[in-house]
PDB file of N, CA and C in Angstrom:
ATOM      1  N   MET R  11      39.875 -33.824 -77.655  1.00 72.00           N
ATOM      2  CA  MET R  11      40.297 -32.928 -78.553  1.00 72.00           C
ATOM      3  C   MET R  11      40.252 -31.613 -77.469  1.00 72.00           C
ATOM      4  N   TYR R  12      39.287 -31.512 -76.552  1.00 88.00           N
ATOM      5  CA  TYR R  12      38.901 -30.179 -75.475  1.00 88.00           C
ATOM      6  C   TYR R  12      39.362 -30.639 -73.949  1.00 88.00           C
ATOM      7  N   ALA R  13      39.637 -31.993 -73.872  1.00 89.00           N
ATOM      8  CA  ALA R  13      39.968 -32.608 -72.853  1.00 89.00           C
ATOM      9  C   ALA R  13      41.183 -31.690 -71.977  1.00 89.00           C
ATOM     10  N   ALA R  14      42.314 -31.703 -72.522  1.00 91.00           N
ATOM     11  CA  ALA R  14      43.150 -31.269 -71.578  1.00 91.00           C
ATOM     12  C   ALA R  14      43.311 -29.739 -70.943  1.00 91.00           C
ATOM     13  N   PRO R  15      42.850 -28.575 -71.945  1.00 93.00           N
ATOM     14  CA  PRO R  15      42.304 -27.548 -71.336  1.00 93.00           C
ATOM     15  C   PRO R  15      41.365 -27.330 -70.393  1.00 93.00           C
ATOM     16  N   ILE R  16      40.392 -28.149 -70.501  1.00 93.00           N
ATOM     17  CA  ILE R  16      39.320 -28.440 -69.513  1.00 93.00           C
ATOM     18  C   ILE R  16      39.872 -29.193 -68.009  1.00 93.00           C
ATOM     19  N   LEU R  17      40.683 -29.731 -68.320  1.00 92.00           N
ATOM     20  CA  LEU R  17      41.331 -30.564 -66.975  1.00 92.00           C
ATOM     21  C   LEU R  17      42.265 -29.422 -66.342  1.00 92.00           C
ATOM     22  N   GLU R  18      43.033 -29.148 -66.944  1.00 92.00           N
ATOM     23  CA  GLU R  18      43.908 -27.750 -66.608  1.00 92.00           C
ATOM     24  C   GLU R  18      43.204 -26.916 -65.678  1.00 92.00           C
ATOM     25  N   TYR R  19      42.228 -26.377 -66.595  1.00 93.00           N
ATOM     26  CA  TYR R  19      41.304 -25.339 -65.892  1.00 93.00           C
ATOM     27  C   TYR R  19      40.545 -25.843 -64.459  1.00 93.00           C
ATOM     28  N   LEU R  20      40.220 -26.856 -64.398  1.00 93.00           N
ATOM     29  CA  LEU R  20      39.526 -27.542 -63.317  1.00 93.00           C
ATOM     30  C   LEU R  20      40.527 -27.824 -61.708  1.00 93.00           C
ATOM     31  N   LYS R  21      42.047 -27.334 -62.667  1.00 90.00           N
ATOM     32  CA  LYS R  21      42.542 -27.721 -61.354  1.00 90.00           C
ATOM     33  C   LYS R  21      42.861 -26.740 -60.389  1.00 90.00           C
ATOM     34  N   LYS R  22      42.168 -25.749 -60.883  1.00 90.00           N
ATOM     35  CA  LYS R  22      41.913 -24.441 -60.078  1.00 90.00           C
ATOM     36  C   LYS R  22      41.118 -24.681 -58.834  1.00 90.00           C
ATOM     37  N   GLY R  23      39.967 -25.967 -59.268  1.00 88.00           N
ATOM     38  CA  GLY R  23      39.076 -26.160 -58.243  1.00 88.00           C
ATOM     39  C   GLY R  23      37.928 -26.174 -58.818  1.00 88.00           C
ATOM     40  N   GLN R  24      36.554 -26.482 -58.038  1.00 89.00           N
ATOM     41  CA  GLN R  24      34.981 -26.822 -58.894  1.00 89.00           C
ATOM     42  C   GLN R  24      34.532 -25.594 -59.613  1.00 89.00           C
ATOM     43  N   GLN R  25      34.403 -26.069 -60.754  1.00 93.00           N
ATOM     44  CA  GLN R  25      33.734 -24.587 -61.597  1.00 93.00           C
ATOM     45  C   GLN R  25      32.627 -25.259 -62.693  1.00 93.00           C
ATOM     46  N   LEU R  26      31.870 -24.496 -63.322  1.00 93.00           N
ATOM     47  CA  LEU R  26      30.726 -24.287 -63.531  1.00 93.00           C
ATOM     48  C   LEU R  26      31.004 -24.643 -65.147  1.00 93.00           C
ATOM     49  N   ASP R  27      30.009 -25.378 -65.614  1.00 94.00           N
ATOM     50  CA  ASP R  27      30.509 -25.507 -67.505  1.00 94.00           C
ATOM     51  C   ASP R  27      30.360 -24.084 -67.985  1.00 94.00           C
ATOM     52  N   LEU R  28      29.565 -23.270 -67.633  1.00 93.00           N
ATOM     53  CA  LEU R  28      29.783 -21.511 -68.190  1.00 93.00           C
ATOM     54  C   LEU R  28      31.039 -21.262 -67.946  1.00 93.00           C
ATOM     55  N   ASP R  29      31.444 -21.104 -66.717  1.00 94.00           N
ATOM     56  CA  ASP R  29      32.631 -20.706 -66.554  1.00 94.00           C
ATOM     57  C   ASP R  29      33.591 -21.367 -67.201  1.00 94.00           C
ATOM     58  N   ILE R  30      33.985 -22.581 -67.543  1.00 95.00           N
ATOM     59  CA  ILE R  30      34.913 -23.179 -68.136  1.00 95.00           C
ATOM     60  C   ILE R  30      34.893 -22.734 -69.207  1.00 95.00           C
ATOM     61  N   ALA R  31      33.716 -22.517 -70.316  1.00 95.00           N
ATOM     62  CA  ALA R  31      33.875 -22.106 -71.521  1.00 95.00           C
ATOM     63  C   ALA R  31      34.494 -20.723 -71.518  1.00 95.00           C
ATOM     64  N   ALA R  32      33.819 -20.041 -70.992  1.00 94.00           N
ATOM     65  CA  ALA R  32      34.262 -18.570 -70.872  1.00 94.00           C
ATOM     66  C   ALA R  32      35.873 -18.737 -70.864  1.00 94.00           C
ATOM     67  N   ALA R  33      36.011 -19.014 -69.852  1.00 94.00           N
ATOM     68  CA  ALA R  33      37.861 -18.882 -68.997  1.00 94.00           C
ATOM     69  C   ALA R  33      38.733 -19.906 -70.627  1.00 94.00           C
ATOM     70  N   THR R  34      38.241 -20.756 -71.265  1.00 94.00           N
ATOM     71  CA  THR R  34      39.009 -21.525 -72.076  1.00 94.00           C
ATOM     72  C   THR R  34      38.616 -21.269 -73.314  1.00 94.00           C
ATOM     73  N   GLY R  35      37.870 -20.230 -73.899  1.00 94.00           N
ATOM     74  CA  GLY R  35      37.226 -19.981 -75.063  1.00 94.00           C
ATOM     75  C   GLY R  35      36.528 -21.222 -76.202  1.00 94.00           C
ATOM     76  N   ILE R  36      36.628 -22.140 -75.605  1.00 95.00           N
ATOM     77  CA  ILE R  36      35.819 -23.557 -76.131  1.00 95.00           C
ATOM     78  C   ILE R  36      34.281 -22.623 -75.867  1.00 95.00           C
ATOM     79  N   PRO R  37      33.595 -23.282 -77.198  1.00 95.00           N
ATOM     80  CA  PRO R  37      31.942 -23.379 -77.218  1.00 95.00           C
ATOM     81  C   PRO R  37      31.422 -24.300 -75.946  1.00 95.00           C
ATOM     82  N   LEU R  38      30.585 -23.454 -75.517  1.00 94.00           N
ATOM     83  CA  LEU R  38      29.372 -24.144 -74.429  1.00 94.00           C
ATOM     84  C   LEU R  38      29.081 -25.621 -74.856  1.00 94.00           C
ATOM     85  N   PRO R  39      28.796 -26.155 -76.281  1.00 94.00           N
ATOM     86  CA  PRO R  39      28.152 -27.283 -76.650  1.00 94.00           C
ATOM     87  C   PRO R  39      29.197 -28.463 -76.093  1.00 94.00           C
ATOM     88  N   LYS R  40      30.789 -27.731 -77.150  1.00 95.00           N
ATOM     89  CA  LYS R  40      32.049 -28.645 -76.990  1.00 95.00           C
ATOM     90  C   LYS R  40      32.141 -28.825 -75.493  1.00 95.00           C
ATOM     91  N   VAL R  41      32.195 -28.024 -74.795  1.00 95.00           N
ATOM     92  CA  VAL R  41      32.639 -28.300 -73.132  1.00 95.00           C
ATOM     93  C   VAL R  41      31.745 -29.083 -72.636  1.00 95.00           C
ATOM     94  N   ARG R  42      30.540 -29.001 -72.799  1.00 94.00           N
ATOM     95  CA  ARG R  42      29.396 -29.938 -72.280  1.00 94.00           C
ATOM     96  C   ARG R  42      29.957 -31.559 -72.809  1.00 94.00           C
ATOM     97  N   LYS R  43      29.728 -31.936 -74.273  1.00 95.00           N
ATOM     98  CA  LYS R  43      30.257 -33.109 -74.717  1.00 95.00           C
ATOM     99  C   LYS R  43      31.589 -33.374 -73.849  1.00 95.00           C
ATOM    100  N   SER R  44      32.759 -32.416 -73.744  1.00 95.00           N
ATOM    101  CA  SER R  44      33.699 -33.093 -73.577  1.00 95.00           C
ATOM    102  C   SER R  44      33.880 -33.539 -71.813  1.00 95.00           C
ATOM    103  N   ILE R  45      32.809 -32.826 -71.229  1.00 94.00           N
ATOM    104  CA  ILE R  45      32.467 -32.971 -69.883  1.00 94.00           C
ATOM    105  C   ILE R  45      32.024 -34.318 -69.718  1.00 94.00           C
ATOM    106  N   SER R  46      30.776 -34.284 -70.330  1.00 93.00           N
ATOM    107  CA  SER R  46      30.374 -36.192 -70.447  1.00 93.00           C
ATOM    108  C   SER R  46      31.281 -37.271 -70.721  1.00 93.00           C
ATOM    109  N   ASP R  47      31.885 -36.999 -71.635  1.00 94.00           N
ATOM    110  CA  ASP R  47      33.040 -37.905 -71.803  1.00 94.00           C
ATOM    111  C   ASP R  47      34.011 -37.766 -70.745  1.00 94.00           C
ATOM    112  N   LEU R  48      34.763 -37.211 -70.056  1.00 94.00           N
ATOM    113  CA  LEU R  48      35.573 -37.020 -69.454  1.00 94.00           C
ATOM    114  C   LEU R  48      34.723 -37.605 -67.864  1.00 94.00           C
ATOM    115  N   SER R  49      33.575 -37.339 -67.582  1.00 93.00           N
ATOM    116  CA  SER R  49      32.861 -37.892 -66.600  1.00 93.00           C
ATOM    117  C   SER R  49      32.688 -39.560 -66.642  1.00 93.00           C
ATOM    118  N   ALA R  50      32.527 -39.868 -67.743  1.00 93.00           N
ATOM    119  CA  ALA R  50      32.118 -41.466 -68.169  1.00 93.00           C
ATOM    120  C   ALA R  50      33.670 -41.862 -67.859  1.00 93.00           C
ATOM    121  N   ARG R  51      34.560 -41.567 -68.607  1.00 92.00           N
ATOM    122  CA  ARG R  51      36.313 -41.807 -68.301  1.00 92.00           C
ATOM    123  C   ARG R  51      36.343 -41.955 -66.526  1.00 92.00           C
ATOM    124  N   GLY R  52      35.706 -41.239 -65.787  1.00 91.00           N
ATOM    125  CA  GLY R  52      35.855 -41.249 -64.211  1.00 91.00           C
ATOM    126  C   GLY R  52      37.222 -40.292 -64.114  1.00 91.00           C
ATOM    127  N   ASP R  53      37.531 -39.112 -65.118  1.00 93.00           N
ATOM    128  CA  ASP R  53      38.284 -38.377 -64.825  1.00 93.00           C
ATOM    129  C   ASP R  53      37.979 -37.398 -63.894  1.00 93.00           C
ATOM    130  N   ILE R  54      36.713 -36.765 -64.093  1.00 93.00           N
ATOM    131  CA  ILE R  54      36.029 -35.633 -63.394  1.00 93.00           C
ATOM    132  C   ILE R  54      34.773 -36.151 -62.992  1.00 93.00           C
ATOM    133  N   SER R  55      34.260 -35.749 -61.895  1.00 92.00           N
ATOM    134  CA  SER R  55      32.694 -35.480 -61.296  1.00 92.00           C
ATOM    135  C   SER R  55      32.031 -34.546 -61.270  1.00 92.00           C
ATOM    136  N   THR R  56      30.956 -34.596 -62.012  1.00 92.00           N
ATOM    137  CA  THR R  56      29.995 -33.799 -62.150  1.00 92.00           C
ATOM    138  C   THR R  56      28.174 -33.647 -61.669  1.00 92.00           C
ATOM    139  N   CYS R  57      27.871 -32.698 -61.182  1.00 92.00           N
ATOM    140  CA  CYS R  57      26.249 -32.648 -61.022  1.00 92.00           C
ATOM    141  C   CYS R  57      25.563 -31.573 -61.728  1.00 92.00           C
ATOM    142  N   THR R  58      24.448 -31.678 -61.521  1.00 92.00           N
ATOM    143  CA  THR R  58      23.497 -30.724 -62.123  1.00 92.00           C
ATOM    144  C   THR R  58      23.377 -29.704 -60.947  1.00 92.00           C
ATOM    145  N   VAL R  59      23.208 -28.333 -61.850  1.00 92.00           N
ATOM    146  CA  VAL R  59      22.934 -27.168 -60.956  1.00 92.00           C
ATOM    147  C   VAL R  59      21.955 -26.062 -61.375  1.00 92.00           C
ATOM    148  N   ILE R  60      21.142 -25.606 -60.802  1.00 92.00           N
ATOM    149  CA  ILE R  60      19.984 -24.757 -61.438  1.00 92.00           C
ATOM    150  C   ILE R  60      20.343 -23.108 -60.603  1.00 92.00           C
ATOM    151  N   GLN R  61      20.499 -22.333 -61.394  1.00 88.00           N
ATOM    152  CA  GLN R  61      20.938 -21.034 -61.064  1.00 88.00           C
ATOM    153  C   GLN R  61      19.578 -20.212 -61.102  1.00 88.00           C
ATOM    154  N   PHE R  62      19.387 -19.168 -60.615  1.00 92.00           N
ATOM    155  CA  PHE R  62      18.611 -18.155 -60.903  1.00 92.00           C
ATOM    156  C   PHE R  62      18.602 -16.812 -61.086  1.00 92.00           C
ATOM    157  N   PRO R  63      19.739 -16.515 -62.110  1.00 86.00           N
ATOM    158  CA  PRO R  63      19.920 -15.071 -62.052  1.00 86.00           C
ATOM    159  C   PRO R  63      18.886 -14.052 -62.559  1.00 86.00           C
ATOM    160  N   GLU R  64      18.475 -13.095 -62.114  1.00 90.00           N
ATOM    161  CA  GLU R  64      17.460 -12.247 -62.546  1.00 90.00           C
ATOM    162  C   GLU R  64      16.281 -13.022 -62.775  1.00 90.00           C
ATOM    163  N   GLY R  65      15.848 -14.112 -61.812  1.00 90.00           N
ATOM    164  CA  GLY R  65      14.902 -14.865 -61.725  1.00 90.00           C
ATOM    165  C   GLY R  65      14.456 -16.033 -62.900  1.00 90.00           C
ATOM    166  N   LYS R  66      15.449 -15.553 -63.995  1.00 92.00           N
ATOM    167  CA  LYS R  66      15.303 -17.067 -64.959  1.00 92.00           C
ATOM    168  C   LYS R  66      16.137 -18.446 -64.326  1.00 92.00           C
ATOM    169  N   PRO R  67      15.381 -19.448 -64.760  1.00 93.00           N
ATOM    170  CA  PRO R  67      16.307 -20.777 -64.347  1.00 93.00           C
ATOM    171  C   PRO R  67      17.409 -21.000 -65.263  1.00 93.00           C
ATOM    172  N   VAL R  68      18.764 -21.229 -65.166  1.00 88.00           N
ATOM    173  CA  VAL R  68      19.681 -21.239 -65.936  1.00 88.00           C
ATOM    174  C   VAL R  68      20.017 -23.042 -65.613  1.00 88.00           C
ATOM    175  N   ARG R  69      20.172 -23.926 -66.416  1.00 91.00           N
ATOM    176  CA  ARG R  69      20.907 -24.998 -65.889  1.00 91.00           C
ATOM    177  C   ARG R  69      22.499 -25.213 -66.356  1.00 91.00           C
ATOM    178  N   GLY R  70      23.199 -25.844 -65.375  1.00 92.00           N
ATOM    179  CA  GLY R  70      24.446 -25.631 -65.850  1.00 92.00           C
ATOM    180  C   GLY R  70      25.000 -27.180 -65.243  1.00 92.00           C
ATOM    181  N   MET R  71      26.364 -27.583 -65.449  1.00 92.00           N
ATOM    182  CA  MET R  71      26.950 -28.697 -64.736  1.00 92.00           C
ATOM    183  C   MET R  71      28.047 -28.335 -63.832  1.00 92.00           C
ATOM    184  N   LEU R  72      28.313 -28.842 -62.065  1.00 92.00           N
ATOM    185  CA  LEU R  72      29.535 -28.180 -61.608  1.00 92.00           C
ATOM    186  C   LEU R  72      29.841 -29.676 -61.863  1.00 92.00           C
ATOM    187  N   CYS R  73      31.159 -29.036 -62.041  1.00 93.00           N
ATOM    188  CA  CYS R  73      32.813 -30.262 -62.503  1.00 93.00           C
ATOM    189  C   CYS R  73      33.586 -29.901 -61.000  1.00 93.00           C
ATOM    190  N   ARG R  74      34.167 -30.985 -61.007  1.00 91.00           N
ATOM    191  CA  ARG R  74      35.623 -31.054 -60.400  1.00 91.00           C
ATOM    192  C   ARG R  74      36.387 -32.420 -60.880  1.00 91.00           C
ATOM    193  N   ILE R  75      37.785 -32.302 -60.580  1.00 91.00           N
ATOM    194  CA  ILE R  75      38.400 -33.161 -60.974  1.00 91.00           C
ATOM    195  C   ILE R  75      38.083 -34.698 -59.884  1.00 91.00           C
ATOM    196  N   SER R  76      37.973 -35.763 -60.156  1.00 87.00           N
ATOM    197  CA  SER R  76      37.313 -36.556 -59.535  1.00 87.00           C
ATOM    198  C   SER R  76      38.378 -36.973 -58.262  1.00 87.00           C
ATOM    199  N   GLY R  77      37.916 -37.661 -56.920  1.00 79.00           N
ATOM    200  CA  GLY R  77      39.019 -37.656 -55.777  1.00 79.00           C
ATOM    201  C   GLY R  77      39.530 -36.305 -55.496  1.00 79.00           C
ATOM    202  N   THR R  78      38.662 -35.216 -55.727  1.00 71.00           N
ATOM    203  CA  THR R  78      39.161 -33.928 -54.951  1.00 71.00           C
ATOM    204  C   THR R  78      38.004 -33.671 -54.312  1.00 71.00           C
ATOM    205  N   ILE R  79      37.983 -33.032 -53.036  1.00 71.00           N
ATOM    206  CA  ILE R  79      37.116 -32.498 -52.302  1.00 71.00           C
ATOM    207  C   ILE R  79      37.077 -30.910 -51.899  1.00 71.00           C
ATOM    208  N   PRO R  80      36.193 -30.273 -52.453  1.00 66.00           N
ATOM    209  CA  PRO R  80      36.043 -28.794 -52.242  1.00 66.00           C
ATOM    210  C   PRO R  80      36.134 -28.410 -51.130  1.00 66.00           C
ATOM    211  N   PRO R  81      37.090 -27.157 -50.600  1.00 69.00           N
ATOM    212  CA  PRO R  81      37.133 -26.604 -49.428  1.00 69.00           C
ATOM    213  C   PRO R  81      35.974 -26.554 -48.787  1.00 69.00           C
ATOM    214  N   LYS R  82      36.009 -26.061 -47.446  1.00 74.00           N
ATOM    215  CA  LYS R  82      34.817 -25.881 -46.834  1.00 74.00           C
ATOM    216  C   LYS R  82      34.269 -24.763 -47.107  1.00 74.00           C
ATOM    217  N   ALA R  83      32.911 -24.667 -46.792  1.00 72.00           N
ATOM    218  CA  ALA R  83      32.484 -22.967 -46.718  1.00 72.00           C
ATOM    219  C   ALA R  83      32.867 -21.901 -45.664  1.00 72.00           C
ATOM    220  N   PRO R  84      33.411 -20.881 -46.085  1.00 78.00           N
ATOM    221  CA  PRO R  84      33.706 -19.611 -45.005  1.00 78.00           C
ATOM    222  C   PRO R  84      32.439 -19.412 -44.422  1.00 78.00           C
ATOM    223  N   GLY R  85      32.730 -19.235 -43.063  1.00 77.00           N
ATOM    224  CA  GLY R  85      31.835 -18.448 -41.705  1.00 77.00           C
ATOM    225  C   GLY R  85      31.453 -19.605 -40.668  1.00 77.00           C
ATOM    226  N   ARG R  86      30.727 -18.926 -39.777  1.00 75.00           N
ATOM    227  CA  ARG R  86      30.333 -19.648 -38.888  1.00 75.00           C
ATOM    228  C   ARG R  86      29.750 -21.124 -38.767  1.00 75.00           C
ATOM    229  N   LYS R  87      30.682 -21.864 -38.253  1.00 69.00           N
ATOM    230  CA  LYS R  87      29.688 -23.380 -37.904  1.00 69.00           C
ATOM    231  C   LYS R  87      28.919 -24.016 -36.992  1.00 69.00           C
ATOM    232  N   PRO R  88      27.914 -24.938 -36.857  1.00 69.00           N
ATOM    233  CA  PRO R  88      27.155 -24.870 -35.772  1.00 69.00           C
ATOM    234  C   PRO R  88      28.033 -25.522 -34.762  1.00 69.00           C
ATOM    235  N   SER R  89      28.082 -25.371 -33.642  1.00 67.00           N
ATOM    236  CA  SER R  89      28.653 -25.660 -32.401  1.00 67.00           C
ATOM    237  C   SER R  89      28.131 -27.223 -31.945  1.00 67.00           C
ATOM    238  N   SER R  90      28.918 -28.511 -31.606  1.00 62.00           N
ATOM    239  CA  SER R  90      28.492 -29.451 -31.320  1.00 62.00           C
ATOM    240  C   SER R  90      28.112 -29.529 -29.786  1.00 62.00           C
ATOM    241  N   LYS R  91      27.102 -29.851 -29.038  1.00 63.00           N
ATOM    242  CA  LYS R  91      26.780 -30.261 -27.831  1.00 63.00           C
ATOM    243  C   LYS R  91      27.623 -31.122 -27.356  1.00 63.00           C
ATOM    244  N   GLN R  92      28.410 -31.017 -26.327  1.00 61.00           N
ATOM    245  CA  GLN R  92      28.858 -32.059 -25.611  1.00 61.00           C
ATOM    246  C   GLN R  92      28.124 -32.597 -24.439  1.00 61.00           C
ATOM    247  N   LEU R  93      28.000 -34.005 -24.553  1.00 59.00           N
ATOM    248  CA  LEU R  93      27.338 -34.713 -23.125  1.00 59.00           C
ATOM    249  C   LEU R  93      28.153 -34.800 -21.983  1.00 59.00           C
ATOM    250  N   ARG R  94      27.618 -34.555 -20.608  1.00 62.00           N
ATOM    251  CA  ARG R  94      28.683 -35.099 -19.714  1.00 62.00           C
ATOM    252  C   ARG R  94      27.876 -35.931 -19.029  1.00 62.00           C
ATOM    253  N   CYS R  95      29.029 -36.985 -18.200  1.00 61.00           N
ATOM    254  CA  CYS R  95      28.356 -37.911 -17.587  1.00 61.00           C
ATOM    255  C   CYS R  95      28.350 -37.967 -16.292  1.00 61.00           C
ATOM    256  N   GLY R  96      27.643 -38.089 -15.572  1.00 53.00           N
ATOM    257  CA  GLY R  96      27.953 -37.743 -13.860  1.00 53.00           C
ATOM    258  C   GLY R  96      27.027 -37.042 -13.279  1.00 53.00           C
TER     259      GLY R  96
END
């Protein structure tokens, strides 16, 4: 029932369940149930995350459409050292 708006919102990229609920207006328990159903069908990938806003642990689920790869994080990357022969 709520799968279509959730999938549509996930087209923007990887999202937290709390953000999905806020953006779509779907209550958080129903978002979590729909996420579980979509994950069981293989439509989305999920992982559990814990954030600490104001020092309090808050559990959430990070979701993305299956088969998509999140973009690389901005910033400097470690350089690889090249081996020289000879």
